[in-house]
PDB file of C-alpha atoms in Angstrom:
ATOM      1  CA  MET A1395       5.968 -20.981   3.843  1.00  0.00           C
ATOM      2  CA  ARG A1396       2.995 -19.279   2.248  1.00  0.00           C
ATOM      3  CA  ARG A1397       3.666 -16.000   0.476  1.00  0.00           C
ATOM      4  CA  LEU A1398       0.902 -13.460   0.937  1.00  0.00           C
ATOM      5  CA  ALA A1399       0.600 -10.012  -0.630  1.00  0.00           C
ATOM      6  CA  ILE A1400      -1.521  -7.328   1.013  1.00  0.00           C
ATOM      7  CA  GLY A1401      -2.981  -4.279  -0.696  1.00  0.00           C
ATOM      8  CA  ASP A1402      -3.058  -0.652   0.432  1.00  0.00           C
ATOM      9  CA  ILE A1403      -3.849  -0.600   4.177  1.00  0.00           C
ATOM     10  CA  HIS A1404      -4.163   3.184   4.629  1.00  0.00           C
ATOM     11  CA  GLY A1405      -4.218   3.145   8.410  1.00  0.00           C
ATOM     12  CA  GLY A1406      -6.953   0.506   8.537  1.00  0.00           C
ATOM     13  CA  TYR A1407      -5.532  -1.542  11.393  1.00  0.00           C
ATOM     14  CA  LEU A1408      -8.852  -3.254  12.139  1.00  0.00           C
ATOM     15  CA  ALA A1409      -9.260  -4.249   8.489  1.00  0.00           C
ATOM     16  CA  MET A1410      -5.689  -5.539   8.406  1.00  0.00           C
ATOM     17  CA  LEU A1411      -6.198  -7.708  11.478  1.00  0.00           C
ATOM     18  CA  GLN A1412      -9.508  -8.984  10.122  1.00  0.00           C
ATOM     19  CA  VAL A1413      -8.228  -9.975   6.693  1.00  0.00           C
ATOM     20  CA  LEU A1414      -5.049 -11.540   8.077  1.00  0.00           C
ATOM     21  CA  GLU A1415      -7.158 -13.609  10.453  1.00  0.00           C
ATOM     22  CA  ARG A1416      -9.375 -14.713   7.569  1.00  0.00           C
ATOM     23  CA  ALA A1417      -6.261 -15.679   5.621  1.00  0.00           C
ATOM     24  CA  GLY A1418      -5.001 -17.706   8.579  1.00  0.00           C
ATOM     25  CA  PHE A1419      -1.829 -15.634   8.592  1.00  0.00           C
ATOM     26  CA  ASN A1420       0.930 -17.080  10.763  1.00  0.00           C
ATOM     27  CA  ALA A1421       3.630 -14.504  11.410  1.00  0.00           C
ATOM     28  CA  ALA A1422       6.176 -17.212  12.218  1.00  0.00           C
ATOM     29  CA  ASP A1423       5.590 -19.286   9.099  1.00  0.00           C
ATOM     30  CA  ASP A1424       4.186 -16.994   6.380  1.00  0.00           C
ATOM     31  CA  LEU A1425       5.837 -14.245   4.348  1.00  0.00           C
ATOM     32  CA  LEU A1426       3.805 -11.027   4.151  1.00  0.00           C
ATOM     33  CA  ILE A1427       4.531  -8.693   1.237  1.00  0.00           C
ATOM     34  CA  GLY A1428       3.164  -5.159   1.498  1.00  0.00           C
ATOM     35  CA  LEU A1429       2.300  -3.150  -1.602  1.00  0.00           C
ATOM     36  CA  GLY A1430       2.712   0.264   0.020  1.00  0.00           C
ATOM     37  CA  ASP A1431       0.458   3.014   1.399  1.00  0.00           C
ATOM     38  CA  TYR A1432       0.471   1.679   4.926  1.00  0.00           C
ATOM     39  CA  VAL A1433      -0.573   5.072   6.310  1.00  0.00           C
ATOM     40  CA  ASP A1434      -3.171   7.808   5.667  1.00  0.00           C
ATOM     41  CA  GLY A1435      -6.933   7.548   5.634  1.00  0.00           C
ATOM     42  CA  TRP A1436      -8.216   5.502   8.555  1.00  0.00           C
ATOM     43  CA  PRO A1437      -7.240   6.440  12.126  1.00  0.00           C
ATOM     44  CA  ASP A1438      -4.701   3.735  12.998  1.00  0.00           C
ATOM     45  CA  SER A1439      -1.584   4.427  10.920  1.00  0.00           C
ATOM     46  CA  HIS A1440       0.644   4.206  13.991  1.00  0.00           C
ATOM     47  CA  GLU A1441      -0.744   0.783  14.894  1.00  0.00           C
ATOM     48  CA  VAL A1442      -0.374  -0.494  11.324  1.00  0.00           C
ATOM     49  CA  VAL A1443       3.294   0.461  11.056  1.00  0.00           C
ATOM     50  CA  ARG A1444       4.067  -0.831  14.548  1.00  0.00           C
ATOM     51  CA  TYR A1445       2.486  -4.181  13.667  1.00  0.00           C
ATOM     52  CA  LEU A1446       4.440  -4.504  10.422  1.00  0.00           C
ATOM     53  CA  MET A1447       7.696  -3.599  12.158  1.00  0.00           C
ATOM     54  CA  ASP A1448       7.169  -6.508  14.535  1.00  0.00           C
ATOM     55  CA  ILE A1449       6.747  -9.092  11.758  1.00  0.00           C
ATOM     56  CA  GLN A1450      10.051 -10.823  11.074  1.00  0.00           C
ATOM     57  CA  ASN A1451       8.880 -12.221   7.737  1.00  0.00           C
ATOM     58  CA  PHE A1452       7.720  -8.919   6.269  1.00  0.00           C
ATOM     59  CA  LYS A1453       8.848  -7.463   2.978  1.00  0.00           C
ATOM     60  CA  GLY A1454       7.284  -4.510   1.276  1.00  0.00           C
ATOM     61  CA  VAL A1455       7.576  -1.649  -1.152  1.00  0.00           C
ATOM     62  CA  ILE A1456       7.037   2.002  -0.412  1.00  0.00           C
ATOM     63  CA  GLY A1457       3.931   3.904  -1.500  1.00  0.00           C
ATOM     64  CA  ASN A1458       3.299   7.546  -2.312  1.00  0.00           C
ATOM     65  CA  HIS A1459       1.473   8.138   0.987  1.00  0.00           C
ATOM     66  CA  ASP A1460       4.425   6.675   2.862  1.00  0.00           C
ATOM     67  CA  LEU A1461       6.699   9.150   1.073  1.00  0.00           C
ATOM     68  CA  TRP A1462       4.435  12.000   2.147  1.00  0.00           C
ATOM     69  CA  PHE A1463       4.609  10.816   5.755  1.00  0.00           C
ATOM     70  CA  ILE A1464       8.407  10.555   5.646  1.00  0.00           C
ATOM     71  CA  ASP A1465       8.628  14.152   4.411  1.00  0.00           C
ATOM     72  CA  ALA A1466       6.281  15.288   7.179  1.00  0.00           C
ATOM     73  CA  SER A1467       8.248  13.406   9.833  1.00  0.00           C
ATOM     74  CA  LEU A1468      11.094  15.925   9.613  1.00  0.00           C
ATOM     75  CA  LYS A1469       8.712  18.760  10.410  1.00  0.00           C
ATOM     76  CA  ILE A1470       7.101  16.731  13.188  1.00  0.00           C
ATOM     77  CA  ARG A1471      10.511  16.112  14.724  1.00  0.00           C
ATOM     78  CA  ASP A1472      11.294  19.825  14.742  1.00  0.00           C
ATOM     79  CA  ASN A1473       7.891  21.285  15.602  1.00  0.00           C
ATOM     80  CA  GLY A1474       5.699  18.494  16.953  1.00  0.00           C
ATOM     81  CA  ILE A1475       2.039  18.116  15.977  1.00  0.00           C
ATOM     82  CA  ASN A1476      -0.546  20.795  16.680  1.00  0.00           C
ATOM     83  CA  VAL A1477      -3.824  19.100  15.737  1.00  0.00           C
ATOM     84  CA  ASP A1478      -5.525  22.492  15.439  1.00  0.00           C
ATOM     85  CA  GLU A1479      -3.066  23.736  12.818  1.00  0.00           C
ATOM     86  CA  LEU A1480      -2.637  20.690  10.559  1.00  0.00           C
ATOM     87  CA  TYR A1481      -3.686  22.344   7.309  1.00  0.00           C
ATOM     88  CA  HIS A1482      -1.448  25.333   7.972  1.00  0.00           C
ATOM     89  CA  SER A1483       1.597  23.382   9.084  1.00  0.00           C
ATOM     90  CA  PHE A1484       1.778  20.520   6.564  1.00  0.00           C
ATOM     91  CA  ASN A1485       1.399  19.750   2.847  1.00  0.00           C
ATOM     92  CA  TYR A1486      -2.265  20.468   2.089  1.00  0.00           C
ATOM     93  CA  ASN A1487      -2.549  17.726  -0.542  1.00  0.00           C
ATOM     94  CA  TRP A1488      -1.252  15.163   1.913  1.00  0.00           C
ATOM     95  CA  VAL A1489      -3.355  16.313   4.857  1.00  0.00           C
ATOM     96  CA  SER A1490      -6.533  16.366   2.751  1.00  0.00           C
ATOM     97  CA  GLN A1491      -5.797  12.902   1.295  1.00  0.00           C
ATOM     98  CA  GLY A1492      -5.611  11.054   4.578  1.00  0.00           C
ATOM     99  CA  GLY A1493      -2.651  12.723   6.222  1.00  0.00           C
ATOM    100  CA  GLU A1494      -4.877  14.363   8.809  1.00  0.00           C
ATOM    101  CA  ALA A1495      -5.793  10.960  10.242  1.00  0.00           C
ATOM    102  CA  THR A1496      -2.120   9.970  10.276  1.00  0.00           C
ATOM    103  CA  LEU A1497      -1.116  13.123  12.120  1.00  0.00           C
ATOM    104  CA  ARG A1498      -3.848  12.568  14.685  1.00  0.00           C
ATOM    105  CA  SER A1499      -2.710   8.960  15.102  1.00  0.00           C
ATOM    106  CA  TYR A1500       0.886  10.036  15.715  1.00  0.00           C
ATOM    107  CA  GLY A1501      -0.216  12.989  17.823  1.00  0.00           C
ATOM    108  CA  LYS A1502      -0.745  10.411  20.548  1.00  0.00           C
ATOM    109  CA  ASN A1503       2.544   8.665  19.705  1.00  0.00           C
ATOM    110  CA  VAL A1504       4.979  11.407  18.677  1.00  0.00           C
ATOM    111  CA  GLU A1505       7.914   9.464  20.110  1.00  0.00           C
ATOM    112  CA  SER A1506       7.383   6.796  17.419  1.00  0.00           C
ATOM    113  CA  VAL A1507       7.511   9.129  14.415  1.00  0.00           C
ATOM    114  CA  ASP A1508      11.253   8.877  13.764  1.00  0.00           C
ATOM    115  CA  SER A1509      11.513   5.086  14.049  1.00  0.00           C
ATOM    116  CA  HIS A1510       8.391   4.512  11.963  1.00  0.00           C
ATOM    117  CA  ALA A1511       9.534   6.954   9.287  1.00  0.00           C
ATOM    118  CA  CYS A1512      12.934   5.228   9.174  1.00  0.00           C
ATOM    119  CA  PHE A1513      11.226   1.848   8.809  1.00  0.00           C
ATOM    120  CA  LEU A1514       9.182   3.093   5.855  1.00  0.00           C
ATOM    121  CA  ALA A1515      12.139   4.917   4.313  1.00  0.00           C
ATOM    122  CA  GLN A1516      14.188   1.723   4.050  1.00  0.00           C
ATOM    123  CA  LEU A1517      11.497   0.013   1.968  1.00  0.00           C
ATOM    124  CA  PRO A1518      12.460  -0.233  -1.719  1.00  0.00           C
ATOM    125  CA  GLY A1519      10.587   1.199  -4.678  1.00  0.00           C
ATOM    126  CA  TYR A1520      10.236  -2.278  -6.133  1.00  0.00           C
ATOM    127  CA  LEU A1521      10.754  -5.835  -4.984  1.00  0.00           C
ATOM    128  CA  VAL A1522      11.416  -9.061  -6.887  1.00  0.00           C
ATOM    129  CA  VAL A1523      10.549 -12.414  -5.314  1.00  0.00           C
ATOM    130  CA  ASP A1524      11.572 -15.258  -7.608  1.00  0.00           C
ATOM    131  CA  ASP A1525      10.096 -14.136 -10.940  1.00  0.00           C
ATOM    132  CA  LYS A1526       7.340 -11.986  -9.432  1.00  0.00           C
ATOM    133  CA  LEU A1527       7.544  -8.181  -9.362  1.00  0.00           C
ATOM    134  CA  PHE A1528       6.013  -5.956  -6.688  1.00  0.00           C
ATOM    135  CA  ILE A1529       5.570  -2.191  -7.131  1.00  0.00           C
ATOM    136  CA  HIS A1530       3.205   0.234  -5.468  1.00  0.00           C
ATOM    137  CA  GLY A1531       2.125   2.171  -8.550  1.00  0.00           C
ATOM    138  CA  GLY A1532       3.863   0.757 -11.597  1.00  0.00           C
ATOM    139  CA  CYS A1533       6.871   1.272 -13.838  1.00  0.00           C
ATOM    140  CA  PRO A1534       6.500   4.285 -16.160  1.00  0.00           C
ATOM    141  CA  ASP A1535       8.783   2.620 -18.717  1.00  0.00           C
ATOM    142  CA  TRP A1536       7.163  -0.791 -18.302  1.00  0.00           C
ATOM    143  CA  GLU A1537       7.777  -1.770 -21.928  1.00  0.00           C
ATOM    144  CA  ALA A1538      11.498  -1.793 -21.120  1.00  0.00           C
ATOM    145  CA  LEU A1539      11.235  -4.192 -18.174  1.00  0.00           C
ATOM    146  CA  PRO A1540      13.278  -5.418 -16.404  1.00  0.00           C
ATOM    147  CA  GLN A1541      16.157  -3.139 -17.401  1.00  0.00           C
ATOM    148  CA  ALA A1542      14.124   0.012 -16.732  1.00  0.00           C
ATOM    149  CA  LEU A1543      13.511  -0.716 -13.058  1.00  0.00           C
ATOM    150  CA  PRO A1544      16.867   0.400 -11.579  1.00  0.00           C
ATOM    151  CA  GLU A1545      16.637   3.601 -13.628  1.00  0.00           C
ATOM    152  CA  GLN A1546      13.324   4.673 -12.076  1.00  0.00           C
ATOM    153  CA  THR A1547      13.105   6.902  -9.033  1.00  0.00           C
ATOM    154  CA  THR A1548      11.239   5.670  -5.991  1.00  0.00           C
ATOM    155  CA  TYR A1549       8.841   8.570  -6.536  1.00  0.00           C
ATOM    156  CA  ALA A1550       8.057   7.455 -10.099  1.00  0.00           C
ATOM    157  CA  LEU A1551       7.437   3.846  -9.083  1.00  0.00           C
ATOM    158  CA  ALA A1552       5.164   4.931  -6.241  1.00  0.00           C
ATOM    159  CA  TRP A1553       3.072   7.374  -8.290  1.00  0.00           C
ATOM    160  CA  ASP A1554       2.774   5.716 -11.709  1.00  0.00           C
ATOM    161  CA  ARG A1555      -0.679   4.672 -12.945  1.00  0.00           C
ATOM    162  CA  GLU A1556       0.024   4.367 -16.660  1.00  0.00           C
ATOM    163  CA  MET A1557       1.263   0.778 -16.474  1.00  0.00           C
ATOM    164  CA  PHE A1558      -2.049  -0.400 -15.002  1.00  0.00           C
ATOM    165  CA  TYR A1559      -4.131   1.687 -17.411  1.00  0.00           C
ATOM    166  CA  ALA A1560      -2.111   0.435 -20.385  1.00  0.00           C
ATOM    167  CA  PHE A1561      -2.779  -3.176 -19.473  1.00  0.00           C
ATOM    168  CA  LEU A1562      -6.469  -2.391 -19.017  1.00  0.00           C
ATOM    169  CA  ARG A1563      -6.777  -0.513 -22.317  1.00  0.00           C
ATOM    170  CA  GLU A1564      -5.121  -3.077 -24.483  1.00  0.00           C
ATOM    171  CA  ASN A1565      -6.200  -6.182 -22.572  1.00  0.00           C
ATOM    172  CA  ARG A1566      -2.901  -7.703 -23.545  1.00  0.00           C
ATOM    173  CA  LYS A1567      -2.639 -11.482 -23.688  1.00  0.00           C
ATOM    174  CA  ASN A1568       1.003 -12.020 -24.555  1.00  0.00           C
ATOM    175  CA  PRO A1569       2.961 -13.091 -21.446  1.00  0.00           C
ATOM    176  CA  ALA A1570       6.019 -11.339 -22.871  1.00  0.00           C
ATOM    177  CA  ASP A1571       4.417  -8.036 -21.889  1.00  0.00           C
ATOM    178  CA  LEU A1572       5.871  -8.426 -18.414  1.00  0.00           C
ATOM    179  CA  ARG A1573       9.294  -9.017 -19.966  1.00  0.00           C
ATOM    180  CA  GLY A1574      10.795 -11.746 -17.838  1.00  0.00           C
ATOM    181  CA  PHE A1575       8.402 -11.560 -14.903  1.00  0.00           C
ATOM    182  CA  SER A1576       5.654 -14.124 -14.564  1.00  0.00           C
ATOM    183  CA  GLU A1577       3.493 -11.720 -12.569  1.00  0.00           C
ATOM    184  CA  CYS A1578       3.437  -8.182 -11.234  1.00  0.00           C
ATOM    185  CA  TYR A1579       1.519  -7.036  -8.153  1.00  0.00           C
ATOM    186  CA  ILE A1580       0.542  -3.405  -7.659  1.00  0.00           C
ATOM    187  CA  GLY A1581      -1.729  -1.213  -5.548  1.00  0.00           C
ATOM    188  CA  HIS A1582      -2.138   2.584  -5.688  1.00  0.00           C
ATOM    189  CA  THR A1583      -5.002   2.758  -8.210  1.00  0.00           C
ATOM    190  CA  SER A1584      -8.250   1.672  -6.587  1.00  0.00           C
ATOM    191  CA  THR A1585     -10.256  -0.772  -8.691  1.00  0.00           C
ATOM    192  CA  SER A1586     -13.509  -0.026  -6.850  1.00  0.00           C
ATOM    193  CA  ARG A1587     -14.869   1.986  -9.779  1.00  0.00           C
ATOM    194  CA  LEU A1588     -13.836  -0.631 -12.326  1.00  0.00           C
ATOM    195  CA  ASP A1589     -15.291  -3.651 -10.554  1.00  0.00           C
ATOM    196  CA  LYS A1590     -18.175  -3.047  -8.176  1.00  0.00           C
ATOM    197  CA  THR A1591     -17.737  -6.574  -6.790  1.00  0.00           C
ATOM    198  CA  LEU A1592     -14.428  -5.389  -5.295  1.00  0.00           C
ATOM    199  CA  GLN A1593     -12.546  -8.466  -6.453  1.00  0.00           C
ATOM    200  CA  PRO A1594      -8.837  -8.271  -7.346  1.00  0.00           C
ATOM    201  CA  VAL A1595      -8.302  -7.211 -10.948  1.00  0.00           C
ATOM    202  CA  SER A1596      -5.941  -9.186 -13.195  1.00  0.00           C
ATOM    203  CA  CYS A1597      -4.712  -8.253 -16.675  1.00  0.00           C
ATOM    204  CA  ASN A1598      -2.291 -10.736 -18.206  1.00  0.00           C
ATOM    205  CA  GLY A1599      -0.310 -11.374 -15.057  1.00  0.00           C
ATOM    206  CA  LEU A1600      -0.657  -7.847 -13.677  1.00  0.00           C
ATOM    207  CA  TRP A1601      -2.579  -8.067 -10.404  1.00  0.00           C
ATOM    208  CA  ASN A1602      -4.024  -4.969  -8.763  1.00  0.00           C
ATOM    209  CA  LEU A1603      -4.776  -5.625  -5.078  1.00  0.00           C
ATOM    210  CA  ASP A1604      -6.091  -2.153  -4.229  1.00  0.00           C
ATOM    211  CA  GLN A1605      -9.834  -2.687  -3.871  1.00  0.00           C
ATOM    212  CA  GLY A1606     -10.458   0.673  -2.272  1.00  0.00           C
ATOM    213  CA  GLY A1607      -9.496  -0.200   1.281  1.00  0.00           C
ATOM    214  CA  GLY A1608      -8.432   3.401   1.830  1.00  0.00           C
ATOM    215  CA  TRP A1609     -11.918   4.551   0.886  1.00  0.00           C
ATOM    216  CA  GLU A1610     -15.190   2.613   1.144  1.00  0.00           C
ATOM    217  CA  GLY A1611     -13.819  -0.631  -0.271  1.00  0.00           C
ATOM    218  CA  LYS A1612     -12.146  -3.757   1.071  1.00  0.00           C
ATOM    219  CA  LEU A1613      -8.596  -4.713   2.024  1.00  0.00           C
ATOM    220  CA  THR A1614      -7.277  -7.683   0.064  1.00  0.00           C
ATOM    221  CA  VAL A1615      -4.704 -10.368   0.863  1.00  0.00           C
ATOM    222  CA  MET A1616      -3.666 -12.836  -1.857  1.00  0.00           C
ATOM    223  CA  ASP A1617      -1.564 -15.988  -1.839  1.00  0.00           C
ATOM    224  CA  ILE A1618       0.781 -15.203  -4.724  1.00  0.00           C
ATOM    225  CA  ASP A1619       1.330 -18.873  -5.528  1.00  0.00           C
ATOM    226  CA  SER A1620      -2.270 -20.135  -5.558  1.00  0.00           C
ATOM    227  CA  HIS A1621      -4.080 -16.800  -6.171  1.00  0.00           C
ATOM    228  CA  GLU A1622      -6.503 -17.625  -3.387  1.00  0.00           C
ATOM    229  CA  TYR A1623      -7.530 -14.377  -1.750  1.00  0.00           C
ATOM    230  CA  TRP A1624      -9.303 -13.050   1.312  1.00  0.00           C
ATOM    231  CA  GLN A1625     -10.891  -9.692   2.011  1.00  0.00           C
ATOM    232  CA  SER A1626     -11.950  -7.583   4.938  1.00  0.00           C
ATOM    233  CA  ASP A1627     -15.420  -6.205   5.375  1.00  0.00           C
ATOM    234  CA  ILE A1628     -16.055  -2.792   3.842  1.00  0.00           C
ATOM    235  CA  VAL A1629     -13.464  -0.875   5.826  1.00  0.00           C
ATOM    236  CA  GLY A1630     -15.793   1.986   6.682  1.00  0.00           C
ATOM    237  CA  THR A1631     -18.066  -0.409   8.567  1.00  0.00           C
ATOM    238  CA  LEU A1632     -15.156  -1.192  10.880  1.00  0.00           C
ATOM    239  CA  TYR A1633     -14.757   2.538  11.573  1.00  0.00           C
ATOM    240  CA  PRO A1634     -18.374   3.764  11.707  1.00  0.00           C
ATOM    241  CA  TYR A1635     -17.462   7.062  13.355  1.00  0.00           C
ATOM    242  CA  GLU A1636     -14.599   7.922  10.998  1.00  0.00           C
ATOM    243  CA  ARG A1637     -14.859   9.549   7.587  1.00  0.00           C
ATOM    244  CA  GLY A1638     -11.636   8.060   6.232  1.00  0.00           C
ATOM    245  CA  ARG A1639     -10.518   9.783   3.047  1.00  0.00           C
ATOM    246  CA  GLY A1640     -14.110  10.477   1.965  1.00  0.00           C
TER     247      GLY A1640
END
């Protein structure tokens, strides 16, 4: 069984299908590990979540955009979705950061909101596979790994950026920095401004697989055992009539 990690999808169903095809993903034989932010940005959040729910060998962590959607799902259940009143009815920060596309996606599929929100809500804040750690954002108290993990809130793990920035700043080379983990995989912080080639960024075992797929970057899938990776086209080219989060 291959073990594949996928970066932030952000409603980019076409990009997800493309990169999984390029990776030769076999849903029956391969394990797919999601790094969070499955929704918000591109127009197909409903299709993304539905696809992931159908994969038996799927594991994933929850992202900050997924948390926003879960919060909104309660209001959707009570009041439905009025596409003409999105900015008045829902969290402005969320709607302006890709939530509008998610609401429009579920406006056609309101009956799926509860089950999809429940699916996302059961995803953990962090995941350990063998000696590899998966988090959406990072661990705020990363210097106290692994003991600090159970003490962190899901919100903190989904929103943290300091762990990634700390590894970048200090360019650490001591494997002990991950304190018992051989590798850590994150998303959340797009690397598109750090590396214009849009390749995955690695700092001493810390892999960031968010190459701006929620914006005008690419969606990345990586084999966590061989580090071979595959990428979609620039996601915006797959949605030429959509503005995404731009």
